[in-house]
mmCIF file with all atom_site columns, C-alpha atoms in Angstrom:
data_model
loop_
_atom_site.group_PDB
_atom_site.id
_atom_site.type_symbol
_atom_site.label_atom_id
_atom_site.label_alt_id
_atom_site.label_comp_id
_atom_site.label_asym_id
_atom_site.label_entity_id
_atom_site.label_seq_id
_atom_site.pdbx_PDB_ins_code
_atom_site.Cartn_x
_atom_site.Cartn_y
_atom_site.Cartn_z
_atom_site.occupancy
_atom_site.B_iso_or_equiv
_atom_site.pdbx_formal_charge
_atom_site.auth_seq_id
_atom_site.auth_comp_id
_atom_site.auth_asym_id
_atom_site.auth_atom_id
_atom_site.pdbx_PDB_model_num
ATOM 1   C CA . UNK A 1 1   ? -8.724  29.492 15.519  1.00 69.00 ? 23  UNK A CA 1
ATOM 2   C CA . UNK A 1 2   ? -9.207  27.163 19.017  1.00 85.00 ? 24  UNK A CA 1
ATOM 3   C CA . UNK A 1 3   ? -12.833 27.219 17.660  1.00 85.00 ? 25  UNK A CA 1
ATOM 4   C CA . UNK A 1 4   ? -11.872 26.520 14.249  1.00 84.00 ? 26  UNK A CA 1
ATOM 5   C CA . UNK A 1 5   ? -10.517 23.269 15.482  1.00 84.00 ? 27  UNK A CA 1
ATOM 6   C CA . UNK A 1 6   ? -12.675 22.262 17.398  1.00 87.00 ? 28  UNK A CA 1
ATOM 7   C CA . UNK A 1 7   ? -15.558 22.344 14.925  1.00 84.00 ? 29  UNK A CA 1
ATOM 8   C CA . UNK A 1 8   ? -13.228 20.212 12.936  1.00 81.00 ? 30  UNK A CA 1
ATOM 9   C CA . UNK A 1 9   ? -12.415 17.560 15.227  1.00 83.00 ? 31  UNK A CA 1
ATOM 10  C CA . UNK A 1 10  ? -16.049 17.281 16.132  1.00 84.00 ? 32  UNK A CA 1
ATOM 11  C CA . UNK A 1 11  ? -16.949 16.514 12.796  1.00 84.00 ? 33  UNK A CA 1
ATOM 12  C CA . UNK A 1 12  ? -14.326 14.037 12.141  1.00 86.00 ? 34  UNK A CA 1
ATOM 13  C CA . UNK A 1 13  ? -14.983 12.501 15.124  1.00 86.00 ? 35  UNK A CA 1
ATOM 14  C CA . UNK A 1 14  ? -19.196 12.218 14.895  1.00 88.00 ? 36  UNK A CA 1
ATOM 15  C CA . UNK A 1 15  ? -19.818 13.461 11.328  1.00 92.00 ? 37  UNK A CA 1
ATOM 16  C CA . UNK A 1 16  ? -23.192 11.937 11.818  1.00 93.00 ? 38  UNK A CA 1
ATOM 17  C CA . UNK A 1 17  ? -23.695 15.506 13.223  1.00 92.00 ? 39  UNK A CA 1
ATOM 18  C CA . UNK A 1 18  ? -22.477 16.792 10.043  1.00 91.00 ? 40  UNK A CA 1
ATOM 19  C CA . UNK A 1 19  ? -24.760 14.677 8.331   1.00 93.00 ? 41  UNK A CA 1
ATOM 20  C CA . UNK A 1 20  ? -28.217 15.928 10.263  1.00 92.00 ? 42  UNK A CA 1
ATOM 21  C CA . UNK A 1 21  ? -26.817 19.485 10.319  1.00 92.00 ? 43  UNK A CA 1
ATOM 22  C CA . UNK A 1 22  ? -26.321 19.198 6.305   1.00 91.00 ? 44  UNK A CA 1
ATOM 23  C CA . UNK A 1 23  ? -29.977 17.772 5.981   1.00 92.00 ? 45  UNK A CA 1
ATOM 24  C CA . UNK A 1 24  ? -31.551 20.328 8.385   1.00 92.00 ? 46  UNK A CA 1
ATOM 25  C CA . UNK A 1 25  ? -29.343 23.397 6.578   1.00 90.00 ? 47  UNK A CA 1
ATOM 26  C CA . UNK A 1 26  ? -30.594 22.198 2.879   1.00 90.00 ? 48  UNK A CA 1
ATOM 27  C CA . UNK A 1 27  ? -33.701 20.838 3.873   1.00 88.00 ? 49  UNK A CA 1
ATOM 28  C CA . UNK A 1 28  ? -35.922 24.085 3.076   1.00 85.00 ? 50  UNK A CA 1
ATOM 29  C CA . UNK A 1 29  ? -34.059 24.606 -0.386  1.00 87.00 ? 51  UNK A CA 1
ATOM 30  C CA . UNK A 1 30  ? -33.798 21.272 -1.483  1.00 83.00 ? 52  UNK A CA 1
ATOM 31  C CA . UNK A 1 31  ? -36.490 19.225 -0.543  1.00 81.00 ? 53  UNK A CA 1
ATOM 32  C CA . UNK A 1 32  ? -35.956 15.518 -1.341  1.00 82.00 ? 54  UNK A CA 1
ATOM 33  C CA . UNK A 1 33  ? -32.713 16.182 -2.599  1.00 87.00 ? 55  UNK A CA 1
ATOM 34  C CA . UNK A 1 34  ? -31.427 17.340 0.546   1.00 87.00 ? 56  UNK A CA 1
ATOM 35  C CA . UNK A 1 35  ? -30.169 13.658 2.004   1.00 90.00 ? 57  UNK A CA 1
ATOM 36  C CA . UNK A 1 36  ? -28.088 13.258 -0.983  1.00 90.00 ? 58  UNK A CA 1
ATOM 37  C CA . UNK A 1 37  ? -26.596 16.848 -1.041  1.00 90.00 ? 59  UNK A CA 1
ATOM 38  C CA . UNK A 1 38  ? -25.540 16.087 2.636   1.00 92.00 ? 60  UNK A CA 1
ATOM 39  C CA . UNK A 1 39  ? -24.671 12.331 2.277   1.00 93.00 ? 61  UNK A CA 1
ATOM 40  C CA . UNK A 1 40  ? -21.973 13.828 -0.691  1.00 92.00 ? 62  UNK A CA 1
ATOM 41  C CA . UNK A 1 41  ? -21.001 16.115 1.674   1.00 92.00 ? 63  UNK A CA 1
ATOM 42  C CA . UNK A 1 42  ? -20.249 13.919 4.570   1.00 95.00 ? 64  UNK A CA 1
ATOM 43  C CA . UNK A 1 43  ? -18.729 11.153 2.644   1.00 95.00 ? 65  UNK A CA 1
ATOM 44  C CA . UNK A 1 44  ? -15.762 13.627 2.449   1.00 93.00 ? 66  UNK A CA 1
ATOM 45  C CA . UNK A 1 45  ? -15.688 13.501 6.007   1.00 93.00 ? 67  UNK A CA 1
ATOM 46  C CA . UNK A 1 46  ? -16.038 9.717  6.314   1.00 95.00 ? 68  UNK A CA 1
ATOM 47  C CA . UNK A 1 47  ? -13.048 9.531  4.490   1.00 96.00 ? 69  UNK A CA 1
ATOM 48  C CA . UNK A 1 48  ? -10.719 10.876 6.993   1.00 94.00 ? 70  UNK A CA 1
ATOM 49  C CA . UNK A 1 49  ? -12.696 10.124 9.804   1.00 94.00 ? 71  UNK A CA 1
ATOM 50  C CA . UNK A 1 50  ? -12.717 6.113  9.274   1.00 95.00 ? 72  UNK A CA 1
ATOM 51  C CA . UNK A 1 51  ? -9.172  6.194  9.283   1.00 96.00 ? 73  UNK A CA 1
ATOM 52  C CA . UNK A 1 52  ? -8.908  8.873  12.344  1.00 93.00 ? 74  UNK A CA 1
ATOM 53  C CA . UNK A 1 53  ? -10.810 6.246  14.233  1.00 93.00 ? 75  UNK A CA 1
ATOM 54  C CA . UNK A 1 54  ? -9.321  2.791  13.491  1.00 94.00 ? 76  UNK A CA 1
ATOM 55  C CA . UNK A 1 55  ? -5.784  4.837  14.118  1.00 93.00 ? 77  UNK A CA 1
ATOM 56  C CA . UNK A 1 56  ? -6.833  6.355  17.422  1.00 90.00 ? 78  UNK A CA 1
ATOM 57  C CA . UNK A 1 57  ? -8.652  2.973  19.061  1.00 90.00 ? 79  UNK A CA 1
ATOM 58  C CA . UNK A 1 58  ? -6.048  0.469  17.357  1.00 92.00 ? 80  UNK A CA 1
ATOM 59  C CA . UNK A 1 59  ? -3.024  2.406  16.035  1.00 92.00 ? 81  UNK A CA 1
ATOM 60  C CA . UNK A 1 60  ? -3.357  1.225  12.346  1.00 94.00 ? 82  UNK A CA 1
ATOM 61  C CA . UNK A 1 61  ? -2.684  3.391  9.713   1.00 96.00 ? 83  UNK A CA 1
ATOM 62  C CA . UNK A 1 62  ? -5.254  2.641  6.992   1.00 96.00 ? 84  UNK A CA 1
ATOM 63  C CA . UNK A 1 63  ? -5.530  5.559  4.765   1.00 95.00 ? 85  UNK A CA 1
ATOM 64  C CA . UNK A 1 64  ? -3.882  3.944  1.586   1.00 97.00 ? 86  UNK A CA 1
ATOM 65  C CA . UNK A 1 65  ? -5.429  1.404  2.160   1.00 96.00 ? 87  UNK A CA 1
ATOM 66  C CA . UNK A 1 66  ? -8.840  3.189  2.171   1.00 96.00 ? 88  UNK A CA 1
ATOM 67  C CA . UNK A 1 67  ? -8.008  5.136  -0.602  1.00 97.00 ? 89  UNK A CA 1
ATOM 68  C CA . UNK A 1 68  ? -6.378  2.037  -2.774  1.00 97.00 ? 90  UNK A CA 1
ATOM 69  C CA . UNK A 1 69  ? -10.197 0.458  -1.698  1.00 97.00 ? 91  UNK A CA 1
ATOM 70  C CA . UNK A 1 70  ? -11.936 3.188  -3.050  1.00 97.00 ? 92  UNK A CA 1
ATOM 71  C CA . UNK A 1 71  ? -10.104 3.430  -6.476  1.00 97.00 ? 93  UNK A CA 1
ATOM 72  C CA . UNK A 1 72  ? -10.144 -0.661 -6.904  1.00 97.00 ? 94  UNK A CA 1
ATOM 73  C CA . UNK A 1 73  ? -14.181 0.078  -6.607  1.00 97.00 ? 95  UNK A CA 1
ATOM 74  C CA . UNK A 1 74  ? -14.263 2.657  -8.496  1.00 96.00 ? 96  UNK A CA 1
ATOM 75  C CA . UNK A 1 75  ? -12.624 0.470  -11.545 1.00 96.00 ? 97  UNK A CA 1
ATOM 76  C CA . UNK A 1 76  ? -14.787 -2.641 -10.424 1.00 95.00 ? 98  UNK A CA 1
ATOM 77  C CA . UNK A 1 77  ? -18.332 -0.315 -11.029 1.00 95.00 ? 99  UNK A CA 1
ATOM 78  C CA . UNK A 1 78  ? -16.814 1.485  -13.903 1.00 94.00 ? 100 UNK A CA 1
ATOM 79  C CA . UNK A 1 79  ? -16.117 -1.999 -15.738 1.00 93.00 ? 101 UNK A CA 1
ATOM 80  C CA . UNK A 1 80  ? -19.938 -3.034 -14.932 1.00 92.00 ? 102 UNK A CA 1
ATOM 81  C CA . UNK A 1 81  ? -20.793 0.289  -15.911 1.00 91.00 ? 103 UNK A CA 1
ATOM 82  C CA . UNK A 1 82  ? -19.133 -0.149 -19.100 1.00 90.00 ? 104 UNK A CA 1
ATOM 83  C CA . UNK A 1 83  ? -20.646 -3.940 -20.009 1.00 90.00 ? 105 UNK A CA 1
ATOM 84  C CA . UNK A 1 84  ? -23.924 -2.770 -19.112 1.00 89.00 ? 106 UNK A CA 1
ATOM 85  C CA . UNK A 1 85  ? -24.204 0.077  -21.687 1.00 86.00 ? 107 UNK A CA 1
ATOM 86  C CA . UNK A 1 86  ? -21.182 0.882  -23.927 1.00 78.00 ? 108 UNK A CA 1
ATOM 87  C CA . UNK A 1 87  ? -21.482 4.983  -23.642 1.00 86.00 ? 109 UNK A CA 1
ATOM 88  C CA . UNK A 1 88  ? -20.528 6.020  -20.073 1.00 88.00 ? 110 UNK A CA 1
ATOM 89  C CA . UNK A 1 89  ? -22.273 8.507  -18.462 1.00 91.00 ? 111 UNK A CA 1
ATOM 90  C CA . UNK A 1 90  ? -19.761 10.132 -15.942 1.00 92.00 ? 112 UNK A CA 1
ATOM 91  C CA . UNK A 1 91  ? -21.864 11.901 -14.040 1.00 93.00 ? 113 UNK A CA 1
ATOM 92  C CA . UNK A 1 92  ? -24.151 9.733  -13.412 1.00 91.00 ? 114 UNK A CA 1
ATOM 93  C CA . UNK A 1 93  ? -20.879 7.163  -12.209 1.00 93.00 ? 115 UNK A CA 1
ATOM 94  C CA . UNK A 1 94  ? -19.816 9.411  -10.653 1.00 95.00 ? 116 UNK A CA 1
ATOM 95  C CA . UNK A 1 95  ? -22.575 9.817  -8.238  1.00 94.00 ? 117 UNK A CA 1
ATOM 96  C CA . UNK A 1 96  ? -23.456 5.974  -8.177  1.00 94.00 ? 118 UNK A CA 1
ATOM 97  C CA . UNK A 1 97  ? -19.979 5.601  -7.275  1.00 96.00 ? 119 UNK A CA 1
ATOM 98  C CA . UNK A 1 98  ? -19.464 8.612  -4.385  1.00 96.00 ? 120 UNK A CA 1
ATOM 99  C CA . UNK A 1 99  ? -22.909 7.296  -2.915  1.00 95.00 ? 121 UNK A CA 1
ATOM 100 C CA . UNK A 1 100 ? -21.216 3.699  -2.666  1.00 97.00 ? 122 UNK A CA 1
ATOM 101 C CA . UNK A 1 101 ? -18.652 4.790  -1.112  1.00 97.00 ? 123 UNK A CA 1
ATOM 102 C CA . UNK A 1 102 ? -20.686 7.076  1.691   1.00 97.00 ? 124 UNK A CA 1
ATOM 103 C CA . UNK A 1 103 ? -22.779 3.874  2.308   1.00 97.00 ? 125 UNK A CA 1
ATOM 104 C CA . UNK A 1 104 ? -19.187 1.960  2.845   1.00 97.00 ? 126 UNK A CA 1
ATOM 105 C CA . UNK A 1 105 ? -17.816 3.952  5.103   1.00 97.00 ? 127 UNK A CA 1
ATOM 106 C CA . UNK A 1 106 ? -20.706 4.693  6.969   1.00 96.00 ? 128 UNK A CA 1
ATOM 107 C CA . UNK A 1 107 ? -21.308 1.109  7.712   1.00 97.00 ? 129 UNK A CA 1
ATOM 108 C CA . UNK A 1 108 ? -16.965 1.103  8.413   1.00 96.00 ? 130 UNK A CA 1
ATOM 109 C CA . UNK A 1 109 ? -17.788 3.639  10.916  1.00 96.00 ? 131 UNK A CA 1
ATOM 110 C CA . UNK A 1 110 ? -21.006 2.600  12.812  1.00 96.00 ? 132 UNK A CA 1
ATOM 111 C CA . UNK A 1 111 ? -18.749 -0.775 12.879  1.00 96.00 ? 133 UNK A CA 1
ATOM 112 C CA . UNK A 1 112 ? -15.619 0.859  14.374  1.00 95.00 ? 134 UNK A CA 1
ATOM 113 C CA . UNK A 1 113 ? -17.584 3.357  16.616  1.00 93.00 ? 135 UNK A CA 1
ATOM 114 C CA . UNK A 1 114 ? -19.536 -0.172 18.378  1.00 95.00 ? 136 UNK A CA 1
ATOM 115 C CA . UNK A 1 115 ? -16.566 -1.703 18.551  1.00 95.00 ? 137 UNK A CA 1
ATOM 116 C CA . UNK A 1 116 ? -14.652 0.736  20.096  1.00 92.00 ? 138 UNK A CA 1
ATOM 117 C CA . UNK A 1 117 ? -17.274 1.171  22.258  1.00 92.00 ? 139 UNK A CA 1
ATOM 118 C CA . UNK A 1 118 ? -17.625 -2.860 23.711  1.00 94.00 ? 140 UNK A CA 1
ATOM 119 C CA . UNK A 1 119 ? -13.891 -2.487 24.078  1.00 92.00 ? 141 UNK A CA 1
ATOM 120 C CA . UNK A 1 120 ? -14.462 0.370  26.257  1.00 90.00 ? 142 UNK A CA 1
ATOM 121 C CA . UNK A 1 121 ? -17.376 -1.450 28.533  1.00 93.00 ? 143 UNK A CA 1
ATOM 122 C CA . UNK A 1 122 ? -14.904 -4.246 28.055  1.00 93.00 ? 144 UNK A CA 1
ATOM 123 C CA . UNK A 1 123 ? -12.186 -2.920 29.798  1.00 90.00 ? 145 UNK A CA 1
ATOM 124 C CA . UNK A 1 124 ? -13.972 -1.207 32.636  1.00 90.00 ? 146 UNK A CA 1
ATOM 125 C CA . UNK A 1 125 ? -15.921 -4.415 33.396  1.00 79.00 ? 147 UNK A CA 1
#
């Protein structure tokens, strides 16, 4: 279970890793496809792992608001969505939307990780 864990924390902590390991795994069935397959994959991880970092290098709790920033975009694209062309395709949203939000957070956390990071050198210098 230890290893169980581990794994976990690993990829909360760097799911980059997840990321590659998802392209590399899907790579040979997929083809092309196989960035987006992983990119919907890790975007569940980015989720709890933006919030796992700004808690552990600042001690904010920012998980509602994460999740009230995802929903308020979700309504934003849908109402776009919806002046654009009056019939809704959801899946389509859907993914538009899910890939938004992987872009989002992975920008949140490249931004987090460097500035946890110069805070680190920071502090030692």
């Amino acid at each position: 279970m230890t290893f169980l864990h581990t794994i976990g924390a690993i990829f909360i902590f760097a799911p980059f890793l997840a990321f590659i390991m998802f392209v590399l795994l899907s790579r040979k069935k997929l083809k092309r496809r196989s960035i987006g397959f992983s990119a919907d994959l890790t975007t569940f991880l980015l989720f709890i792992s933006v919030p796992v970092s700004v808690e552990s290098l600042w001690g904010l709790e920012i998980s509602f608001a994460v999740a009230v920033t995802a929903i308020l975009i979700a309504i934003f694209l849908l109402v776009i969505e919806w002046k654009k062309s009056k019939e809704i395709e959801v899946l389509k949203y859907i993914r538009k939307t899910w890939r938004l939000y992987f872009l989002l957070l992975s920008v949140s956390y490249i931004l987090i990780w460097a500035t946890g990071l110069a805070l680190t050198v920071i502090s030692f210098a």
